[in-house]
Structures are given as structure tokens and as C-alpha cells.
PDB file of C-alpha atoms in Angstrom:
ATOM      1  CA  UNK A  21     -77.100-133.571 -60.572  1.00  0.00           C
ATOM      2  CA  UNK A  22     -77.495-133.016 -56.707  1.00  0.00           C
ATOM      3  CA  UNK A  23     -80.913-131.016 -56.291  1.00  0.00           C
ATOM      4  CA  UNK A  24     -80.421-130.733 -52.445  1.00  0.00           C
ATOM      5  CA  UNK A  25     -78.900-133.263 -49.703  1.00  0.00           C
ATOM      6  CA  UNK A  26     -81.900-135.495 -49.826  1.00  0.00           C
ATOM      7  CA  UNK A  27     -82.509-135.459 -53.373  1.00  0.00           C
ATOM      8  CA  UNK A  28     -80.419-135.739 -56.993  1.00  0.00           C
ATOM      9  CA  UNK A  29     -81.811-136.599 -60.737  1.00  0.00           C
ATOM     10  CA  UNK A  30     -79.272-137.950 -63.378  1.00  0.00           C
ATOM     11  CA  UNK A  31     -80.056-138.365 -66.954  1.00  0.00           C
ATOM     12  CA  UNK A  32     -78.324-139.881 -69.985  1.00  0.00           C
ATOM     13  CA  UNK A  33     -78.479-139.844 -73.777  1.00  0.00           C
ATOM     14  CA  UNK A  34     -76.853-142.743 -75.923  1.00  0.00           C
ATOM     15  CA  UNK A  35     -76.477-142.915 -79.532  1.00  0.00           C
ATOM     16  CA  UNK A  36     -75.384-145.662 -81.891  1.00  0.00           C
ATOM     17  CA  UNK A  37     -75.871-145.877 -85.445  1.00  0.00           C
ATOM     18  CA  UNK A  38     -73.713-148.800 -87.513  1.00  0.00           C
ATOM     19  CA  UNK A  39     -73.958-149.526 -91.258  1.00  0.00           C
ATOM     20  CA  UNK A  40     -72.118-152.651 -92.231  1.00  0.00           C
ATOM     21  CA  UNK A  41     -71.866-153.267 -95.824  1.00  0.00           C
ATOM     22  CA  UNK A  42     -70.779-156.640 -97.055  1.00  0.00           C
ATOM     23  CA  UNK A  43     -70.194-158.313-100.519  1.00  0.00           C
ATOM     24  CA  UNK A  44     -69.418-161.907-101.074  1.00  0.00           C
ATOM     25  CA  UNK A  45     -67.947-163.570-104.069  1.00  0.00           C
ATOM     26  CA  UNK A  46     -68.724-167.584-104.578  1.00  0.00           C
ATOM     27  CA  UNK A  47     -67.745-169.995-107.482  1.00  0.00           C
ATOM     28  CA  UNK A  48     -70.454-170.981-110.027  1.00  0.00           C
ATOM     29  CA  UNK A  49     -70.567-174.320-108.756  1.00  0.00           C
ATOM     30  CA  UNK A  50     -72.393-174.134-105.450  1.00  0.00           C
ATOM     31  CA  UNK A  51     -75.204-171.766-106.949  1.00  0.00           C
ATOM     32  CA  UNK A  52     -75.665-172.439-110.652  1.00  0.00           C
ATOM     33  CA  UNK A  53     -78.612-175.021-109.897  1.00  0.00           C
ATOM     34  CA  UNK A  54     -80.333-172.907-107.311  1.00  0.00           C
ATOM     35  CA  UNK A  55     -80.639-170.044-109.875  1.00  0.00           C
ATOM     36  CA  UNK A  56     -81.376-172.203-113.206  1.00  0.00           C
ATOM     37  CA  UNK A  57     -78.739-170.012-114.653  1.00  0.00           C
ATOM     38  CA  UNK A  58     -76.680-170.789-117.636  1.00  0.00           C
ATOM     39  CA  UNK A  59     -73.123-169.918-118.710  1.00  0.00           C
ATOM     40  CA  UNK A  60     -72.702-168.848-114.748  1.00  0.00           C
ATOM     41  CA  UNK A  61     -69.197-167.268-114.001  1.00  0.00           C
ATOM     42  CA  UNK A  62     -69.740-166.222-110.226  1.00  0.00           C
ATOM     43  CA  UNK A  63     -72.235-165.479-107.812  1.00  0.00           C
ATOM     44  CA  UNK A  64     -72.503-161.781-105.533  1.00  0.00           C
ATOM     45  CA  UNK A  65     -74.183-161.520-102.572  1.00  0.00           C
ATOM     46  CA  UNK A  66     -74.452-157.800-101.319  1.00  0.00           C
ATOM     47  CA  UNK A  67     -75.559-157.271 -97.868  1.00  0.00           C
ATOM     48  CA  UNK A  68     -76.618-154.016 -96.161  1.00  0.00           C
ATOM     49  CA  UNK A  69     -77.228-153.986 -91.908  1.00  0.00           C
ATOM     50  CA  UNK A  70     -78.127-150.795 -90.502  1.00  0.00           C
ATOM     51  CA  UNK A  71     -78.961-149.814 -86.960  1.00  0.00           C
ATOM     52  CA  UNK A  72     -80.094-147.396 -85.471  1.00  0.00           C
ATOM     53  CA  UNK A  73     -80.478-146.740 -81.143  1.00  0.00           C
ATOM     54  CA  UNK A  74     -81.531-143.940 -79.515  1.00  0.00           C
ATOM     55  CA  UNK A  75     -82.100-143.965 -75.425  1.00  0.00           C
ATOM     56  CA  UNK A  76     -82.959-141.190 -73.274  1.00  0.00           C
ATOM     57  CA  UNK A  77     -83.020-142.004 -69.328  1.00  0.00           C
ATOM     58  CA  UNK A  78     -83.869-139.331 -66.362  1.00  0.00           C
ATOM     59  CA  UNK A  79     -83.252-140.951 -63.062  1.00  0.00           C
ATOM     60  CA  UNK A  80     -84.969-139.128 -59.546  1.00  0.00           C
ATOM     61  CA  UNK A  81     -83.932-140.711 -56.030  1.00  0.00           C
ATOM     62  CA  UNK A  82     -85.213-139.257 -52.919  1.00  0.00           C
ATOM     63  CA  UNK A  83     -83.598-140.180 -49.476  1.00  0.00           C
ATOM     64  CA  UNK A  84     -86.487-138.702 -46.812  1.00  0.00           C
ATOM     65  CA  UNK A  85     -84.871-140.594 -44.037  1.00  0.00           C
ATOM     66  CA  UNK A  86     -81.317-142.794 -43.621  1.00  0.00           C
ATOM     67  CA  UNK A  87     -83.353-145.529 -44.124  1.00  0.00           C
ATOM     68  CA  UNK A  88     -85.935-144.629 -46.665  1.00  0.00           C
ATOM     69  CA  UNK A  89     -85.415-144.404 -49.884  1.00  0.00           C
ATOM     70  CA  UNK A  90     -87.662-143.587 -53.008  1.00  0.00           C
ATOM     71  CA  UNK A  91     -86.366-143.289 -56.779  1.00  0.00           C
ATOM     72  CA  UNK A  92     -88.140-143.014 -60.364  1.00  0.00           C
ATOM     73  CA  UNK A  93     -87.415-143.676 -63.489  1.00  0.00           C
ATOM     74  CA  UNK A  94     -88.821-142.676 -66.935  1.00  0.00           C
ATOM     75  CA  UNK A  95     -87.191-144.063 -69.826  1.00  0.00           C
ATOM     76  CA  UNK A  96     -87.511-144.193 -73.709  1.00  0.00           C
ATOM     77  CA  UNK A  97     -85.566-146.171 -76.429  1.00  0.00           C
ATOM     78  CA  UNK A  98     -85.698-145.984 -80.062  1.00  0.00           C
ATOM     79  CA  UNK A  99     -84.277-148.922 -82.407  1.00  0.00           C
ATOM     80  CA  UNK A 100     -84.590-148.913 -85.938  1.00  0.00           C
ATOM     81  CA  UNK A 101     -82.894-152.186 -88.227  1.00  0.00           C
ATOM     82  CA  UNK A 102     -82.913-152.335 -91.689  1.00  0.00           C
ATOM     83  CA  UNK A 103     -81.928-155.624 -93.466  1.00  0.00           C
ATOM     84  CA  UNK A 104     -80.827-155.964 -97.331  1.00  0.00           C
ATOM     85  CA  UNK A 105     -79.626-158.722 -99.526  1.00  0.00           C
ATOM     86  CA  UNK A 106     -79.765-159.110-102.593  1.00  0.00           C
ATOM     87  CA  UNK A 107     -77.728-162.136-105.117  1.00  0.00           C
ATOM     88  CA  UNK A 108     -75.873-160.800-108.313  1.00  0.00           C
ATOM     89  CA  UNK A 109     -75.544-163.403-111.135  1.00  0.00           C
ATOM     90  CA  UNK A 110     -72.601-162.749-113.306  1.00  0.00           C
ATOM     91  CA  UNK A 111     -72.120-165.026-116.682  1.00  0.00           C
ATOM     92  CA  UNK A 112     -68.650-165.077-118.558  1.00  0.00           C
ATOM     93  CA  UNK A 113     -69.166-161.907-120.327  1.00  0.00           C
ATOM     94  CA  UNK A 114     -69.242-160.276-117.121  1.00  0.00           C
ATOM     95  CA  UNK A 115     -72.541-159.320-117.831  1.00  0.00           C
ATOM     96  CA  UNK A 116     -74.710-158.828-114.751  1.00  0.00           C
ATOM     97  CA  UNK A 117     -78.178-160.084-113.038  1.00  0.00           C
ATOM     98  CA  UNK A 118     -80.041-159.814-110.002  1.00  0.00           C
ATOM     99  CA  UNK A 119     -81.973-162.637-108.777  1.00  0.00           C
ATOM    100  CA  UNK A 120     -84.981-160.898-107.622  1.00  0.00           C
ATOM    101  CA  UNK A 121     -86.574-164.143-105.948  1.00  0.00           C
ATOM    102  CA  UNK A 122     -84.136-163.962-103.406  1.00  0.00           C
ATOM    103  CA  UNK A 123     -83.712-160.637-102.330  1.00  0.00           C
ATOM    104  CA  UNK A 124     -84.534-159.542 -99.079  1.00  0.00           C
ATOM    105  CA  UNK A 125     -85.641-156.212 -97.976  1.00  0.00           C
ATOM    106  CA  UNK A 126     -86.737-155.991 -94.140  1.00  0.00           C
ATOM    107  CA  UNK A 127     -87.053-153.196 -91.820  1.00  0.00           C
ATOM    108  CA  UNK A 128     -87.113-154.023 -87.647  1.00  0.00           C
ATOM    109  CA  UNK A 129     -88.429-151.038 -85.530  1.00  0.00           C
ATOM    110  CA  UNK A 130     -89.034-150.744 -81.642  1.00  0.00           C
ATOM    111  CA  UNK A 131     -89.876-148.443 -79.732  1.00  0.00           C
ATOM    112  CA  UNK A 132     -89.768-149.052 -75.614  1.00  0.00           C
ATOM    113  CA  UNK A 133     -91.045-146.417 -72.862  1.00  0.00           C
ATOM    114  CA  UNK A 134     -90.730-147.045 -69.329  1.00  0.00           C
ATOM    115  CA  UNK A 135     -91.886-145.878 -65.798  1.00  0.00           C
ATOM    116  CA  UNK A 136     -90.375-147.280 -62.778  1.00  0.00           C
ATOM    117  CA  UNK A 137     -90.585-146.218 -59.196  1.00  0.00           C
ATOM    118  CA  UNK A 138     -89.367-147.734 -56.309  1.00  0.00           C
ATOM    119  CA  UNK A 139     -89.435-147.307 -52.513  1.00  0.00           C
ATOM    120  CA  UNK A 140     -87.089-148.946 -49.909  1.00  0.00           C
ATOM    121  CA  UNK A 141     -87.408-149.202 -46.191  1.00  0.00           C
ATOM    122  CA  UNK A 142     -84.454-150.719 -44.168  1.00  0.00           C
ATOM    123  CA  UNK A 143     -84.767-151.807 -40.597  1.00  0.00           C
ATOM    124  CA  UNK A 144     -81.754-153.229 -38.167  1.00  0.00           C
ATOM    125  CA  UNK A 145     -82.592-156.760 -39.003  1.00  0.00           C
ATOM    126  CA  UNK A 146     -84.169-156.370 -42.424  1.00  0.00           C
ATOM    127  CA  UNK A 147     -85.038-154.495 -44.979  1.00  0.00           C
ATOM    128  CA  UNK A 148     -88.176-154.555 -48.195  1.00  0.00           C
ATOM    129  CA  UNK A 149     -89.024-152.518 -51.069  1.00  0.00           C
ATOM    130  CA  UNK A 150     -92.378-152.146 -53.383  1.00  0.00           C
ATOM    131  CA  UNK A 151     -91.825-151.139 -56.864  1.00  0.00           C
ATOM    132  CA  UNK A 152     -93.926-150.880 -59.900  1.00  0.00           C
ATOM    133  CA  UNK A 153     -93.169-150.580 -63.733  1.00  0.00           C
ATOM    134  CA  UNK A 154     -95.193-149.614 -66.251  1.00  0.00           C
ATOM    135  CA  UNK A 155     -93.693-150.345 -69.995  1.00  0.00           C
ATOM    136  CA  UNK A 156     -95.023-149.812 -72.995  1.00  0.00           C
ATOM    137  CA  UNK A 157     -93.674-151.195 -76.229  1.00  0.00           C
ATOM    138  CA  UNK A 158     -94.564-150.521 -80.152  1.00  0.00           C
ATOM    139  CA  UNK A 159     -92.822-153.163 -82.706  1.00  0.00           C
ATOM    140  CA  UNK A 160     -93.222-152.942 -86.371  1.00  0.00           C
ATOM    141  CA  UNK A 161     -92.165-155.427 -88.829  1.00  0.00           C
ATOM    142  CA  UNK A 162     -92.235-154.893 -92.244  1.00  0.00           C
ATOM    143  CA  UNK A 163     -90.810-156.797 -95.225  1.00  0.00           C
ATOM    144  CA  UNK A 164     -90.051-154.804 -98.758  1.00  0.00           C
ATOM    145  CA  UNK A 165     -90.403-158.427-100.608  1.00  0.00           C
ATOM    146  CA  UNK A 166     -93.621-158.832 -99.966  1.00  0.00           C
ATOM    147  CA  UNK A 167     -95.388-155.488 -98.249  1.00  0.00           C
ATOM    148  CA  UNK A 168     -98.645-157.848 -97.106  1.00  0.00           C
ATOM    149  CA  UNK A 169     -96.194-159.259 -94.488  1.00  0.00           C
ATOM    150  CA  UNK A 170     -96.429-156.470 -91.998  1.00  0.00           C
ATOM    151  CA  UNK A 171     -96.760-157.410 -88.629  1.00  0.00           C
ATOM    152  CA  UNK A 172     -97.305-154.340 -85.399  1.00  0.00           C
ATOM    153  CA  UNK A 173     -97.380-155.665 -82.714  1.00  0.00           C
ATOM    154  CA  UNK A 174     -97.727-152.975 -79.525  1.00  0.00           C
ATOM    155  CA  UNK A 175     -97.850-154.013 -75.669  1.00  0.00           C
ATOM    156  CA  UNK A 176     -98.424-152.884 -72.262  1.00  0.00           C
ATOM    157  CA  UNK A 177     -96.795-154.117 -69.897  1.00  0.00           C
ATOM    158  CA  UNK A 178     -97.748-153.946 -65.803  1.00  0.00           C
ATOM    159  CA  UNK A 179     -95.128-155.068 -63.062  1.00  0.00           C
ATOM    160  CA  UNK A 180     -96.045-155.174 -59.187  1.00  0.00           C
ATOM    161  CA  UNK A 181     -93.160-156.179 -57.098  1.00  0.00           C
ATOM    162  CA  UNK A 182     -92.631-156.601 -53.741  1.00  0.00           C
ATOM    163  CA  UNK A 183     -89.124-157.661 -52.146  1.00  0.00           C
ATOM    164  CA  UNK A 184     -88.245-158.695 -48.528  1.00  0.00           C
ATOM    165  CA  UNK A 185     -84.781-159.512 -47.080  1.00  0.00           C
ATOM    166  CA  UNK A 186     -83.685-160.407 -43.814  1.00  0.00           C
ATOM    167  CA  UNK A 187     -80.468-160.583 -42.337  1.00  0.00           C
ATOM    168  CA  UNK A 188     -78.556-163.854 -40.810  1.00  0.00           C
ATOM    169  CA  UNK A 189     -77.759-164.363 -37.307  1.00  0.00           C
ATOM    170  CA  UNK A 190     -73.921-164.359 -36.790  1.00  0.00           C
ATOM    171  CA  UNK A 191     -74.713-168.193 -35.522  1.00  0.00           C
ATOM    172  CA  UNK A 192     -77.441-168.907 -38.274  1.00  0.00           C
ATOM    173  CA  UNK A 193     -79.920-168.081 -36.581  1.00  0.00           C
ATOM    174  CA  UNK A 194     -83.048-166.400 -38.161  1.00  0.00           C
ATOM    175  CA  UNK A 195     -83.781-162.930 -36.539  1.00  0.00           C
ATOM    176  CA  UNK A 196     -86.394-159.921 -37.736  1.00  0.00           C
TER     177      UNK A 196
END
């Protein structure tokens, strides 16, 4: 949205959530040892994926002169996985098992927020910008399995920069 000639602010919202359900059937043969099973007609693997992302992004530039320009940023993301799979034993009497030791229950969640500003300053013969971003970021880790193997991890995150360009002589020749 345009605030005034020198100044606009845009923002955006994305969504995504996916569930992908999958079940395998596999002969006896390649599994029966694995699984110390007996009388072993097939083998089931169901799998369950599901993500979850959720971003919101507001976006501030400021022009206070043709060649200065300052912008911000503040962003946050959400993103949420969840991992399932779990083996079904089925003998010849159709009779049905789950193999427990191999099962896997694990959950993957992130959450990012972000502050970014940067200014610009453009001369004839060059131009160079300072920025800074400050990011914070919260993981968790979790596994159903075992629930001792949880794992948090959170960081924060510090980014000076400082950019200079130059333009190129027509010739090659180095100018600024």
C-alpha cells in the first residue's frame, strides 16, 4: 500500500498445509528375516507426512531523497512436520501385526522471526548500503518412539553488513 509519495508498506500472508498418506505392499521374501516372523504372507508399510507453514511478512521502504533509500522488514514463519511409519505384518490367515520396533513417530517444529533494515545511498559513480538483521529461531525435535530424544535447540542470530559498488569507466577505467 502507498502511504504517501515517499513512503509504501506491503505485507503478505502464505499458507500451506499438505498431508500425504502412503501405503506400501511388499512380498514376504525381502522382510520375513528382518521381522523373525513366521508363516509371513506380506508386509505394509503405512506412512503419514504432514506439514504445516505459516508466514506473515510486513515490508516498510522509505525514499527521503532520489538517492536515499531506507526499508524494514519484520518477518515471522511457522513450520510444523509430523513424520509416521509404522510396518504391518500380515500371515496367511490375513491376520494382522504391527511391528512396534520399527515404527517411527517424529514431530519437526520451527519457528523463525526476523528484523531487517536497510539503508542505501547512491552517488553518480557509486553507490553503498548498511543493513542489519536480527533473527531469531526456536527448533524443537521430538521423537514419539522414544520421548527422551527431544532435542530444542533456539538461536539468535546477529548480521552487520556493509556493501559498496562502484561503477566501470566506459574504457575500464576505475572512477569514484
Amino acid at each position: 500500500k502507498k502511504i504517501n509519495d515517499r513512503s509504501a508498506f506491503v505485507s503478505s500472508l502464505r499458507m500451506i498445509q499438505q498431508r500425504s498418506p502412503s501405503s506400501y505392499f511388499v512380498d514376504n521374501y525381502q522382510f520375513a528375516d528382518l521381522f523373525s516372523a513366521t508363516n509371513l504372507a506380506h508386509v505394509q508399510q503405512d506412512v503419514q507426512s504432514k506439514v504445516s507453514y505459516y508466514g506473515l511478512m510486513g515490508h516498510y521502504i522509505y525514499r527521503r531523497k532520489i538517492n536515499q533509500v531506507f526499508s524494514a522488514t519484520i518477518a515471522t514463519e511457522l513450520n510444523d512436520n509430523t513424520f509416521q511409519s509404522t510396518f504391518v505384518l500380515i500371515d496367511s490367515n490375513s491376520r494382522s501385526s504391527t511391528a512396534s520396533a520399527f515404527s517411527n513417530h517424529s514431530t519437526y517444529a520451527q519457528q523463525i522471526s526476523r528484523l531487517e533494515m536497510n539503508f542505501n545511498r547512491t552517488y553518480p559513480s557509486f553507490e553503498w548500503t548498511a543493513a542489519m538483521s536480527l533473527k531469531y529461531v526456536d527448533s524443537k525435535i521430538e521423537h514419539m518412539v522414544d520421548p527422551h530424544r527431544k532435542h530444542s535447540p533456539s538461536h539468535l542470530l546477529f548480521s552487520p553488513q556493509l556493501a559498496w559498488k562502484w561503477r566501470l569507466h566506459p574504457k575500464g577505467e576505475l572512477k569514484g
